[in-house]
Amino acid sequence: MQKENIEEYFEKLRYAILNGDSELARKIADTLREQGVEPLKVVNEAIKPAMDEMGKRYERLEIFLPELVIAGEAAQEVLNILLPKEGGESFIKGKVVIGTIYGDIHDIGKNIVAAMLRANGYRVIDLGTDVPPRNFVETAKKEGAMIIGISCLLTPSMYYMRDVISRLIDEGIRNKFYVIVGGAAVYPDWAREIGADGWAKDAERAVQLCDILLEKGHQLAKPILIGEWR
Amino acid sequence: MDLLFNILDKTLTGPPIEKHDFEFKLVPKTTKEVLKEYGLEKTFDPNNPINTDLSIAKEFYRAGYDLALRLGMFCPDTSRRVMFSDEEIKQALSDAPKEVSLGYGRDRVTIRSRRPEDRNLPVAEGSALGMAVSEEYFIPLCMAIAQYKVIDIILAPTLDTINGREIRARTPYETIMGMYEAKYVKEALRRVGRSGMPLHGVEGAPTEYAYMSGFLPGGYDPERTIGIALIPEPVILSYQIMHRVVTNHLICSPLEAGHMLNIGGYFGSPEGAVIGAVAAQILQTVSMFPTIVESTILDARYFSNTTREALWATSTSMQARTIGNQVMNLGITSQVSGPCTEMLLYETTTITIADSVSGVAIEIGTRPAACRYKNYGSGLENKFFAEVLKSSAKNLKLTDANEIVKAIIPKYEDKLKNPPKGKSFTECTDLRTLQPTHEWLEIYEKVWRELEDLGLPRWE
């Protein structure tokens, strides 16, 4: 395929993702795969710029949660087509298991964080709301996740966050996963108290937190707190 | 009871839809369509955070009513939409109570439906809604709030422990907590000589366990307590919430049906949030038979309602709802800064004025630091909130309110992302007298002087 043509397809793909047009995104991905275009090139030159732009637009309130989610889904469709069945994981930043803890059915904060993580190159396994501690651990093990993200808005549900970490310790796998916590009820001292690896004040900072953990988490003292009140 | 059965039956028979499709596709698509059809896109004006054009508020009501008809609600337990006809909605709005009296003796209070620029005073509810408070400070904090006569009704904060035990959701600890919360808050009222004050609860109940136990004999008195059926997102009708509705129905207790709605969330823009809140008020009235309906429009970026976007959406939506029907509306102030800071009082001023002049019937006081920090609440910011609420209702027109809010917002908006944490209850309160510290009182006096200079008379 000619370089100009590839650029044209990348431009169309960015447009499809920005508009959450999964059907168009799939068609372009099929063409790019048939033409043998390197998946990494597609990720770096079309998907990542589009999702970065979506993240910035959300921060400026130019787009909203549904658009962010739908764009993330379109990007995911492209990755499903382009990435090889084996070794495809190397094209994503990391895998995050996320959910709202047991007893709590609030989910918009968790949904925003999940969407922002997807927009920034993470694969997110969203367990939904009212998730028992054991499900976080089992899913993280099964999916080979690097990070477990737990959200909570209600104080009486917050205690179950500790149970996730206790279970990891009991199974001897605490050092295999970074556990991050957030949500309206969750404060930095709580992250410290339960032995979490990080806390972030909002969705934008949650992405920064995951980036830091994956890049140099093993070198830093825990918990890493991003956006703490003065 | 037949009406309630009718609603429950609808959750079993409505059109099926998946949660993802309802929230991420149907809600945003329908909201955008309605905004376009009514010509309400891009009407948000950041330079005028309090809407002063009642004709546009009326149009937002018409659009929100239409949205309620088209969207219905979503039952996550059965994955079905719960739809209502125009006739059902009109009947429910007509049947909704227009006033209610609660409490005993000199503490008895009447909540009335209000309209924009209504000189009847709204009811001031003291609180630290959603804030975890240590067992040892729970009664003192409730006393510190209820000691001020300008506060008409109290909503407890969230108990952190009982007898040192963590209160875990869906366990018997939670069931015990419901009753303890009621007993503690009533004890606090007794100690400040306001035993007849109306109540609002069960505040700390994450599920129906604590909710039901809180209304058992010896707990919250059904005749003077407003129950809480707060849905996590607008237009979601879950069985967990319907348990509360049924409970209050069975014990003949007043009920608050409420929702939080995020700008940046499923309804999108500030304009989308306005019609979303109107639709949710209408749909919660027809589905939950409440005494009052709470709608809180938050800015998803900060979890507060003190940004320009949230203030405009809150004032416009409150005006739309109070012009469009006579349902009693409850508002909540939600701040990002903590106690003993000027910023907390500035934030409190803007959202309280917005609701008060736009027709709120009852307003809940402060949520310092978005209630993220344990014990970061005090009595004084609640007193300040109640004074601003009542003075605004008595003295301000919408145009005056807009000018004051415009002058106050620049004092804090650049700190919304990194707000001051402030001081905890014990750091800004003398625990022997429950009076604010000198430092906190000085801040309160300074901000009140500024408000007086801007044209808001001090409430005496």
XYZ file of C-alpha atoms in Angstrom:
690
model
C 0.000 0.000 0.000
C 1.235 3.483 -0.872
C 2.332 5.700 2.006
C -0.252 8.340 1.003
C -3.002 5.729 1.032
C -1.994 4.523 4.469
C -2.120 8.077 5.770
C -5.584 8.431 4.292
C -6.750 5.252 6.023
C -5.222 6.366 9.310
C -7.057 9.661 8.989
C -10.335 7.818 8.367
C -9.665 5.524 11.300
C -9.003 8.436 13.640
C -12.255 9.991 12.415
C -14.163 6.730 13.000
C -12.829 6.407 16.559
C -13.456 10.049 17.408
C -17.048 9.602 16.276
C -17.505 6.212 17.905
C -18.285 4.646 14.537
C -17.432 0.997 15.216
C -18.681 -0.218 11.839
C -16.440 2.137 9.875
C -13.531 1.420 12.233
C -13.946 -2.337 11.635
C -14.004 -1.898 7.844
C -10.808 0.160 7.861
C -9.127 -2.288 10.231
C -9.993 -5.154 7.870
C -8.456 -3.285 4.947
C -5.307 -2.429 6.900
C -4.919 -6.049 7.997
C -5.380 -7.303 4.414
C -2.721 -4.837 3.281
C -0.325 -6.129 5.928
C 0.109 -2.832 7.751
C 2.026 -3.261 11.020
C -0.402 -3.238 13.994
C 2.053 -1.150 16.029
C 1.979 1.541 13.342
C -1.841 1.587 13.449
C -1.796 1.860 17.222
C 0.775 4.672 17.306
C -0.462 6.703 14.371
C -4.234 6.287 14.487
C -5.637 4.721 17.634
C -3.469 6.403 20.255
C -3.744 9.931 18.804
C -7.511 9.543 18.511
C -7.922 8.309 22.072
C -5.539 10.963 23.408
C -7.682 13.569 21.700
C -10.841 12.051 23.224
C -9.279 12.247 26.686
C -8.421 15.914 26.187
C -11.891 16.714 24.853
C -13.457 15.035 27.904
C -11.300 17.089 30.260
C -12.532 20.250 28.511
C -16.149 18.972 28.704
C -16.375 19.060 24.917
C -17.427 15.431 24.915
C -18.967 13.326 27.657
C -18.820 9.876 29.186
C -20.973 8.109 26.540
C -18.837 9.445 23.671
C -15.671 8.456 25.533
C -16.980 4.939 26.100
C -18.241 4.462 22.551
C -14.922 5.707 21.112
C -13.072 3.274 23.371
C -15.254 0.463 22.078
C -14.517 1.419 18.467
C -10.779 1.404 19.242
C -11.150 -1.993 20.889
C -12.864 -3.387 17.764
C -9.868 -2.301 15.701
C -7.432 -3.927 18.106
C -9.436 -7.153 18.080
C -9.039 -7.324 14.302
C -5.425 -6.213 14.025
C -3.680 -7.770 16.964
C -2.291 -11.268 16.608
C -3.929 -13.921 18.786
C -0.545 -14.566 20.351
C 1.606 -11.701 21.555
C -1.066 -9.074 21.040
C -0.765 -8.020 24.659
C 2.453 -6.180 23.914
C 0.471 -3.496 22.093
C -1.434 -2.436 25.190
C -0.039 -0.529 28.156
C -1.425 -2.940 30.696
C -4.475 -4.815 31.847
C -6.690 -3.455 34.616
C -9.499 -5.262 36.440
C -11.893 -2.632 37.731
C -15.166 -2.590 39.676
C -17.262 -1.020 42.416
C -16.883 -2.930 45.659
C -19.504 -5.127 47.319
C -22.613 -3.435 48.716
C -22.224 -0.346 46.526
C -24.128 0.175 43.274
C -22.687 3.569 42.295
C -20.831 3.307 39.043
C -20.378 6.578 37.195
C -16.992 7.340 38.792
C -15.780 3.858 38.013
C -17.120 4.141 34.451
C -15.263 7.416 33.896
C -12.000 5.913 35.170
C -12.496 2.820 32.986
C -13.171 4.975 29.934
C -10.144 7.184 30.588
C -7.912 4.141 31.037
C -9.160 2.682 27.756
C -8.607 6.040 26.102
C -5.015 5.890 27.285
C -4.164 2.463 25.959
C -5.140 0.123 28.778
C -7.232 -2.995 28.403
C -9.944 -2.806 31.042
C -11.986 -5.677 32.405
C -14.982 -4.022 34.047
C -16.674 -6.204 36.673
C -19.522 -3.726 37.216
C -20.923 -2.827 40.625
C -21.514 -4.646 43.914
C -18.513 -6.900 43.254
C -17.486 -9.387 45.995
C -13.759 -9.163 46.940
C -13.104 -12.674 45.713
C -14.242 -11.766 42.169
C -11.558 -9.084 41.871
C -8.853 -11.590 42.779
C -10.147 -14.466 40.666
C -10.599 -12.280 37.584
C -7.179 -10.649 37.974
C -5.578 -14.098 38.176
C -7.532 -15.451 35.221
C -6.922 -12.419 32.990
C -3.293 -11.919 33.974
C -3.999 -8.331 34.989
C -1.316 -6.052 36.382
C -3.626 -3.721 38.260
C -6.777 -4.156 40.336
C -8.807 -0.924 40.592
C -11.478 -0.717 43.283
C -14.043 2.064 43.496
C -16.314 2.937 46.413
C -18.744 5.720 47.304
C -20.219 4.327 50.521
C -18.267 4.032 53.770
C -19.869 0.720 54.854
C -18.688 -0.863 51.619
C -15.170 0.509 51.882
C -14.062 -2.155 54.334
C -14.391 -4.821 51.664
C -11.480 -3.173 49.841
C -9.226 -4.472 52.588
C -10.575 -7.972 51.972
C -9.301 -7.899 48.391
C -5.785 -7.204 49.650
C -6.070 -9.754 52.474
C -7.097 -12.390 49.976
C -4.093 -11.622 47.783
C -1.830 -11.894 50.833
C -3.446 -15.148 51.973
C -2.936 -16.665 48.537
C 0.694 -15.516 48.483
C 0.191 -13.408 45.353
C 0.143 -9.879 46.786
C 3.214 -8.820 44.812
C 1.714 -9.941 41.499
C -0.817 -7.099 41.335
C -0.904 -3.410 42.065
C -4.088 -2.535 43.955
C -5.388 1.007 43.511
C -8.402 2.524 45.243
C -10.588 5.573 44.674
C -14.097 6.974 44.816
C -15.935 9.545 46.872
C -15.647 7.674 50.180
C -11.994 6.816 49.814
C -9.278 9.067 51.221
C -5.490 8.758 51.032
C -5.063 7.560 54.620
C -7.450 4.714 53.900
C -5.237 3.579 51.022
C -2.312 3.640 53.439
C -4.224 1.817 56.175
C -5.290 -1.118 54.033
C -1.954 -1.461 52.254
C -3.094 -0.370 48.797
C -0.489 0.595 46.219
C -2.105 3.828 45.137
C -4.930 6.342 45.381
C -5.942 9.024 42.911
C -8.343 11.888 43.361
C -9.975 11.727 39.944
C -10.041 9.852 36.649
C -7.271 11.839 34.987
C -4.974 11.186 37.926
C -5.995 7.524 38.028
C -4.455 7.158 34.580
C -1.263 8.880 35.789
C -1.205 6.539 38.766
C -1.416 3.439 36.568
C 1.299 4.804 34.273
C 3.617 5.430 37.220
C 2.959 2.022 38.763
C 3.679 0.164 35.552
C 6.718 2.232 34.713
C 8.510 2.267 38.065
C 6.092 0.982 40.674
C 8.547 -1.492 42.133
C 11.028 1.315 42.909
C 8.599 3.605 44.757
C 7.259 3.696 48.289
C 3.558 2.831 48.563
C 0.941 3.999 48.496
C 1.453 6.466 45.692
C -1.038 9.287 46.241
C -1.915 11.527 43.314
C -3.911 14.700 43.867
C -3.893 14.757 47.667
C -5.561 17.756 49.304
C -3.286 20.410 50.705
C -50.898 0.219 47.210
C -52.393 -0.445 43.765
C -50.249 2.324 42.289
C -47.137 0.774 43.788
C -48.069 -2.651 42.402
C -48.553 -1.004 39.033
C -44.978 0.302 39.113
C -43.536 -3.028 40.239
C -45.526 -4.802 37.497
C -44.047 -2.437 34.935
C -40.531 -3.538 35.926
C -41.511 -7.053 34.823
C -43.311 -6.187 31.608
C -41.589 -3.127 30.088
C -39.523 -3.264 26.880
C -36.266 -5.191 27.419
C -32.943 -3.394 27.027
C -29.386 -3.963 28.244
C -27.954 -1.541 30.843
C -25.069 -0.602 28.559
C -27.414 0.249 25.692
C -29.728 2.252 27.948
C -27.004 4.301 29.643
C -24.458 4.744 26.885
C -26.693 4.831 23.816
C -30.378 5.543 24.482
C -29.946 8.200 27.181
C -27.323 10.332 25.358
C -29.000 9.911 21.953
C -32.474 10.864 23.200
C -31.085 13.762 25.256
C -29.296 15.203 22.224
C -32.387 14.789 20.042
C -34.624 16.560 22.535
C -32.172 19.435 23.057
C -31.978 19.920 19.305
C -35.739 19.754 18.760
C -36.351 22.412 21.413
C -33.467 24.617 20.283
C -31.741 24.406 23.655
C -28.243 23.351 22.583
C -25.402 25.705 23.528
C -27.574 27.834 25.798
C -25.166 27.503 28.748
C -23.718 30.926 29.516
C -20.536 30.771 31.636
C -20.665 34.518 32.183
C -24.071 34.334 33.852
C -23.997 31.344 36.187
C -27.476 32.012 37.590
C -30.069 31.872 34.858
C -32.220 35.007 34.843
C -34.401 34.193 31.837
C -37.489 32.342 33.046
C -38.785 31.859 29.507
C -35.824 29.593 28.749
C -36.437 27.738 32.024
C -40.014 27.088 30.878
C -38.720 25.693 27.598
C -36.309 23.431 29.469
C -39.268 22.087 31.457
C -41.175 21.261 28.272
C -38.102 19.514 26.884
C -37.487 17.610 30.132
C -41.112 16.496 30.248
C -40.778 15.207 26.702
C -37.549 13.415 27.640
C -39.322 11.718 30.561
C -42.035 10.443 28.205
C -39.568 9.161 25.604
C -37.001 7.665 27.951
C -38.847 6.199 30.908
C -36.680 4.559 33.560
C -34.447 1.493 33.576
C -34.792 -1.400 36.007
C -31.364 -3.079 36.322
C -32.858 -6.058 38.154
C -35.018 -7.083 35.186
C -33.197 -5.229 32.369
C -36.437 -3.560 31.306
C -37.562 -0.033 30.669
C -40.360 1.331 32.842
C -42.450 3.631 30.669
C -45.172 6.074 31.679
C -47.983 7.660 29.690
C -48.694 11.378 29.564
C -51.870 10.733 31.564
C -49.995 8.837 34.300
C -47.427 11.612 34.604
C -50.010 14.391 34.751
C -51.965 12.518 37.431
C -48.851 11.873 39.555
C -47.733 15.497 39.368
C -51.213 16.653 40.302
C -51.367 14.225 43.257
C -47.907 15.158 44.612
C -48.027 16.926 47.999
C -47.507 20.702 47.934
C -46.604 21.067 51.604
C -45.812 18.913 54.617
C -45.415 19.687 58.323
C -42.967 17.662 60.413
C -41.686 17.656 63.995
C -43.168 18.531 67.336
C -43.825 21.658 69.377
C -41.606 24.662 68.750
C -39.367 22.581 66.473
C -42.212 21.825 64.055
C -41.464 22.893 60.482
C -43.558 23.236 57.337
C -41.947 22.574 53.965
C -43.764 24.254 51.077
C -43.509 24.143 47.323
C -41.790 27.348 46.138
C -41.212 29.169 42.869
C -38.347 31.367 41.605
C -37.951 34.588 43.641
C -40.489 33.216 46.148
C -40.333 35.186 49.424
C -41.576 32.205 51.457
C -38.504 30.824 53.189
C -37.046 27.479 52.207
C -36.306 24.975 54.978
C -32.648 24.671 56.018
C -31.358 21.179 56.689
C -28.080 20.846 58.580
C -25.831 17.984 57.653
C -22.528 16.481 56.667
C -24.223 14.223 54.137
C -22.158 11.199 53.251
C -19.283 12.049 55.568
C -17.859 9.271 57.728
C -17.712 10.407 61.349
C -16.064 8.585 64.241
C -18.402 7.183 66.851
C -16.990 9.487 69.543
C -17.660 12.646 67.527
C -20.984 11.630 65.981
C -23.238 13.052 68.710
C -21.056 16.163 69.273
C -21.094 16.996 65.553
C -24.879 16.559 65.348
C -25.186 18.802 68.435
C -22.843 21.392 66.936
C -25.123 21.593 63.893
C -28.524 21.420 65.643
C -27.614 24.022 68.289
C -28.190 26.784 65.732
C -31.853 27.761 65.578
C -31.521 28.792 61.934
C -31.223 25.057 61.149
C -34.722 23.563 60.811
C -34.088 19.862 60.239
C -31.134 17.532 60.618
C -29.591 14.798 58.523
C -26.962 12.733 60.321
C -23.527 12.027 58.875
C -22.392 8.436 58.342
C -21.403 6.451 61.421
C -17.919 5.033 60.961
C -18.124 2.260 63.567
C -20.425 0.885 66.275
C -18.791 -0.123 69.532
C -15.520 -0.034 67.631
C -16.720 -2.475 64.976
C -16.581 -1.670 61.286
C -20.043 -1.363 59.768
C -19.934 -3.583 56.736
C -22.624 -3.367 54.064
C -25.104 -6.274 53.928
C -24.025 -7.713 57.280
C -25.839 -7.627 60.636
C -23.435 -4.825 61.586
C -25.237 -2.723 58.997
C -28.637 -3.732 60.389
C -27.558 -2.635 63.876
C -26.220 0.639 62.492
C -29.621 1.778 61.197
C -31.061 1.812 64.706
C -27.897 3.284 66.277
C -27.855 6.187 63.820
C -31.447 7.067 64.756
C -30.806 6.775 68.496
C -27.608 8.829 68.349
C -29.099 11.684 66.333
C -32.161 11.822 68.611
C -29.862 11.899 71.644
C -27.946 14.808 70.104
C -31.206 16.733 69.628
C -32.237 16.028 73.218
C -28.949 17.406 74.508
C -29.371 20.711 72.641
C -33.030 21.019 73.687
C -34.504 20.397 70.236
C -36.153 16.998 70.743
C -39.013 17.846 68.412
C -36.831 18.636 65.400
C -37.704 16.862 62.133
C -35.326 14.134 60.970
C -34.100 12.727 57.671
C -32.711 9.214 57.417
C -31.435 6.545 57.388
C -28.436 8.460 56.078
C -25.728 5.823 56.427
C -27.731 2.901 55.034
C -25.930 1.464 52.024
C -28.678 -1.144 51.508
C -32.179 -1.909 52.714
C -30.918 -3.702 55.858
C -29.984 -0.563 57.809
C -32.782 1.341 56.150
C -35.495 -0.939 57.484
C -33.934 -1.359 60.923
C -33.647 2.416 61.265
C -37.430 2.731 61.110
C -38.139 0.030 63.722
C -39.827 1.208 66.957
C -37.365 3.294 68.987
C -35.548 4.413 65.835
C -36.613 7.089 63.378
C -40.202 8.171 64.095
C -42.156 7.712 60.836
C -44.319 10.795 61.430
C -41.402 13.223 61.713
C -38.741 11.608 59.542
C -38.256 11.969 55.817
C -37.023 8.669 54.382
C -34.366 8.535 51.665
C -34.638 6.736 48.345
C -31.621 8.097 46.515
C -30.830 6.487 43.192
C -27.183 6.454 42.096
C -27.981 7.767 38.640
C -31.119 9.468 37.326
C -33.806 7.332 35.722
C -32.523 4.079 37.238
C -35.263 2.256 39.164
C -33.655 -0.602 41.079
C -35.323 -3.001 43.495
C -32.849 -1.955 46.183
C -34.346 1.535 46.019
C -37.898 0.248 45.652
C -37.468 -1.640 48.957
C -37.128 1.782 50.584
C -40.105 3.189 48.730
C -42.237 0.238 49.825
C -41.002 0.544 53.427
C -41.982 4.214 53.677
C -45.277 3.502 51.971
C -46.087 0.762 54.502
C -45.231 2.872 57.547
C -46.870 6.016 56.089
C -43.680 8.077 56.390
C -42.699 10.998 54.146
C -40.141 10.141 51.500
C -37.394 11.918 49.596
C -36.861 10.458 46.142
C -33.569 11.715 44.842
C -30.818 11.389 42.305
C -27.357 12.686 41.530
C -26.743 13.744 37.943
C -23.283 14.453 36.580
C -22.422 17.035 33.951
C -20.057 15.069 31.733
C -21.959 11.856 32.504
C -24.754 10.067 30.648
C -26.792 13.240 29.919
C -23.661 15.023 28.751
C -23.590 18.806 28.595
C -24.870 21.314 31.153
C -27.982 21.666 28.972
C -28.393 17.876 28.922
C -28.078 17.829 32.707
C -30.884 20.400 32.977
C -33.401 18.343 31.011
C -32.100 15.150 32.633
C -32.866 16.568 36.070
C -36.328 17.708 34.963
C -37.059 14.275 33.491
C -35.754 12.541 36.606
C -37.873 14.728 38.903
C -40.988 13.855 36.888
C -40.155 10.159 36.615
C -39.295 9.806 40.298
C -42.579 11.476 41.202
C -44.602 9.076 39.067
C -42.675 5.945 40.093
C -41.850 6.496 43.778
C -44.705 8.669 45.176
C -42.360 10.894 47.163
C -43.094 13.825 49.440
C -40.108 15.742 48.061
C -37.771 15.166 45.139
C -34.059 15.837 45.323
C -32.006 16.607 42.265
C -28.313 17.343 42.555
C -26.418 18.280 39.425
C -22.704 17.750 39.980
C -19.721 18.574 37.832
C -18.206 15.129 37.224
C -14.711 16.624 37.111
C -14.826 17.705 40.763
C -17.812 15.891 42.316
C -19.148 19.307 43.334
C -21.924 21.666 42.286
C -20.035 24.935 42.693
C -18.554 25.267 39.186
C -20.026 27.684 36.626
C -21.465 24.765 34.667
C -23.090 23.170 37.715
C -24.443 26.471 39.062
C -26.024 27.369 35.741
C -27.487 23.890 35.280
C -28.724 23.805 38.888
C -30.399 27.222 38.732
C -31.937 26.619 35.311
C -33.198 23.166 36.203
C -34.556 24.260 39.593
C -36.416 27.147 37.932
C -37.760 24.821 35.233
C -39.042 22.330 37.796
C -40.542 24.917 40.137
C -42.319 26.706 37.288
C -43.394 23.512 35.528
C -45.051 21.748 38.457
C -45.661 22.105 42.183
C -43.595 19.177 43.431
C -41.475 20.154 46.460
C -37.803 20.201 45.467
C -34.825 19.434 47.659
C -31.338 20.690 46.821
C -27.920 19.702 48.141
C -24.807 21.828 48.428
C -21.648 19.901 47.620
C -18.281 21.589 48.009
C -14.686 20.498 47.377
C -12.907 22.567 50.048
C -12.767 21.758 53.742
C -13.874 23.444 57.005
C -12.130 26.509 58.382
C -11.356 27.884 54.902
C -12.759 30.900 53.097
C -13.223 28.757 50.028
C -15.767 26.520 51.762
C -17.914 29.550 52.569
C -17.545 30.994 49.068
C -18.568 27.667 47.511
C -21.446 27.400 49.967
C -22.607 30.897 49.040
C -22.836 30.321 45.300
C -24.737 27.032 45.294
C -27.007 28.046 48.169
C -27.988 31.303 46.457
C -28.535 29.443 43.168
C -31.023 27.039 44.734
C -32.685 29.536 47.056
C -33.650 32.134 44.437
C -34.612 29.446 41.938
C -37.351 27.997 44.151
C -35.947 25.177 46.265
C -38.336 24.078 49.038
C -35.698 22.507 51.288
C -31.923 22.616 51.008
C -29.333 20.324 52.595
C -26.242 21.994 53.995
C -22.636 21.412 53.534
C -20.540 18.538 52.248
C -16.994 19.837 52.928
C -14.178 18.336 50.855
C -16.889 16.359 49.004
C -17.176 14.432 52.302
C -14.082 12.477 51.373
C -12.319 12.977 54.701
C -13.474 11.495 57.977
C -14.588 14.086 60.564
C -14.063 17.068 58.212
C -17.301 18.857 59.005
C -18.445 21.344 61.644
C -21.442 23.313 62.844
C -20.411 26.751 61.619
C -20.508 26.143 57.877
C -24.021 24.750 58.372
C -25.094 27.900 60.238
C -23.588 30.017 57.455
C -25.364 27.964 54.777
C -28.758 28.325 56.496
C -28.317 32.075 56.909
C -27.390 32.558 53.257
C -30.297 30.334 52.184
C -32.877 32.362 54.075
C -31.427 35.785 53.389
C -31.266 35.051 49.647
C -34.895 33.934 49.593
C -36.024 37.023 51.457
C -33.930 39.621 49.679
C -32.652 38.614 46.247
C -34.030 38.650 42.746
C -32.491 36.370 40.146
C -30.517 39.277 38.688
C -29.117 40.230 42.136
C -28.207 36.612 42.765
C -26.373 36.391 39.462
C -24.320 39.485 40.236
C -23.293 38.211 43.694
C -22.395 34.779 42.371
C -20.398 36.341 39.534
C -18.391 38.286 42.118
C -17.762 35.259 44.332
C -16.826 32.546 41.809
C -13.459 34.117 40.830
C -12.423 33.885 44.478
C -12.256 30.077 44.283
C -12.642 28.641 40.787
C -8.916 28.346 40.097
C -8.586 26.196 43.237
C -11.323 23.692 42.376
C -8.815 21.153 41.124
C -6.527 21.496 44.151
C -8.760 22.736 46.962
C -7.656 23.311 50.561
C -8.429 20.394 52.848
C -9.075 22.699 55.820
C -9.417 21.450 59.381
C -11.233 18.598 61.037
C -14.144 18.909 63.472
C -11.868 18.685 66.493
C -9.388 21.190 65.034
C -11.968 23.897 64.360
C -14.398 23.317 67.246
C -14.036 23.720 71.004
C -15.299 20.334 72.123
C -16.300 21.591 75.588
C -18.659 24.275 74.289
C -19.190 23.059 70.691
C -18.460 26.607 69.543
C -16.183 27.278 66.547
C -12.578 28.246 67.203
C -11.611 31.905 67.019
C -9.871 31.310 63.681
C -12.952 29.734 62.103
C -15.251 32.441 63.476
C -12.990 35.153 62.045
C -13.207 33.580 58.598
C -17.001 33.376 58.922
C -17.222 37.065 59.917
C -14.921 38.142 57.083
C -16.938 36.337 54.411
C -20.237 37.633 55.788
C -18.878 41.185 55.643
C -17.950 40.618 51.996
C -21.450 39.335 51.241
C -23.010 42.339 52.937
C -20.848 44.595 50.785
C -22.117 42.733 47.729
C -25.732 43.353 48.742
C -26.774 40.257 50.683
C -28.097 41.357 54.100
C -26.891 39.321 57.054
C -29.552 36.988 58.438
C -30.382 37.841 62.053
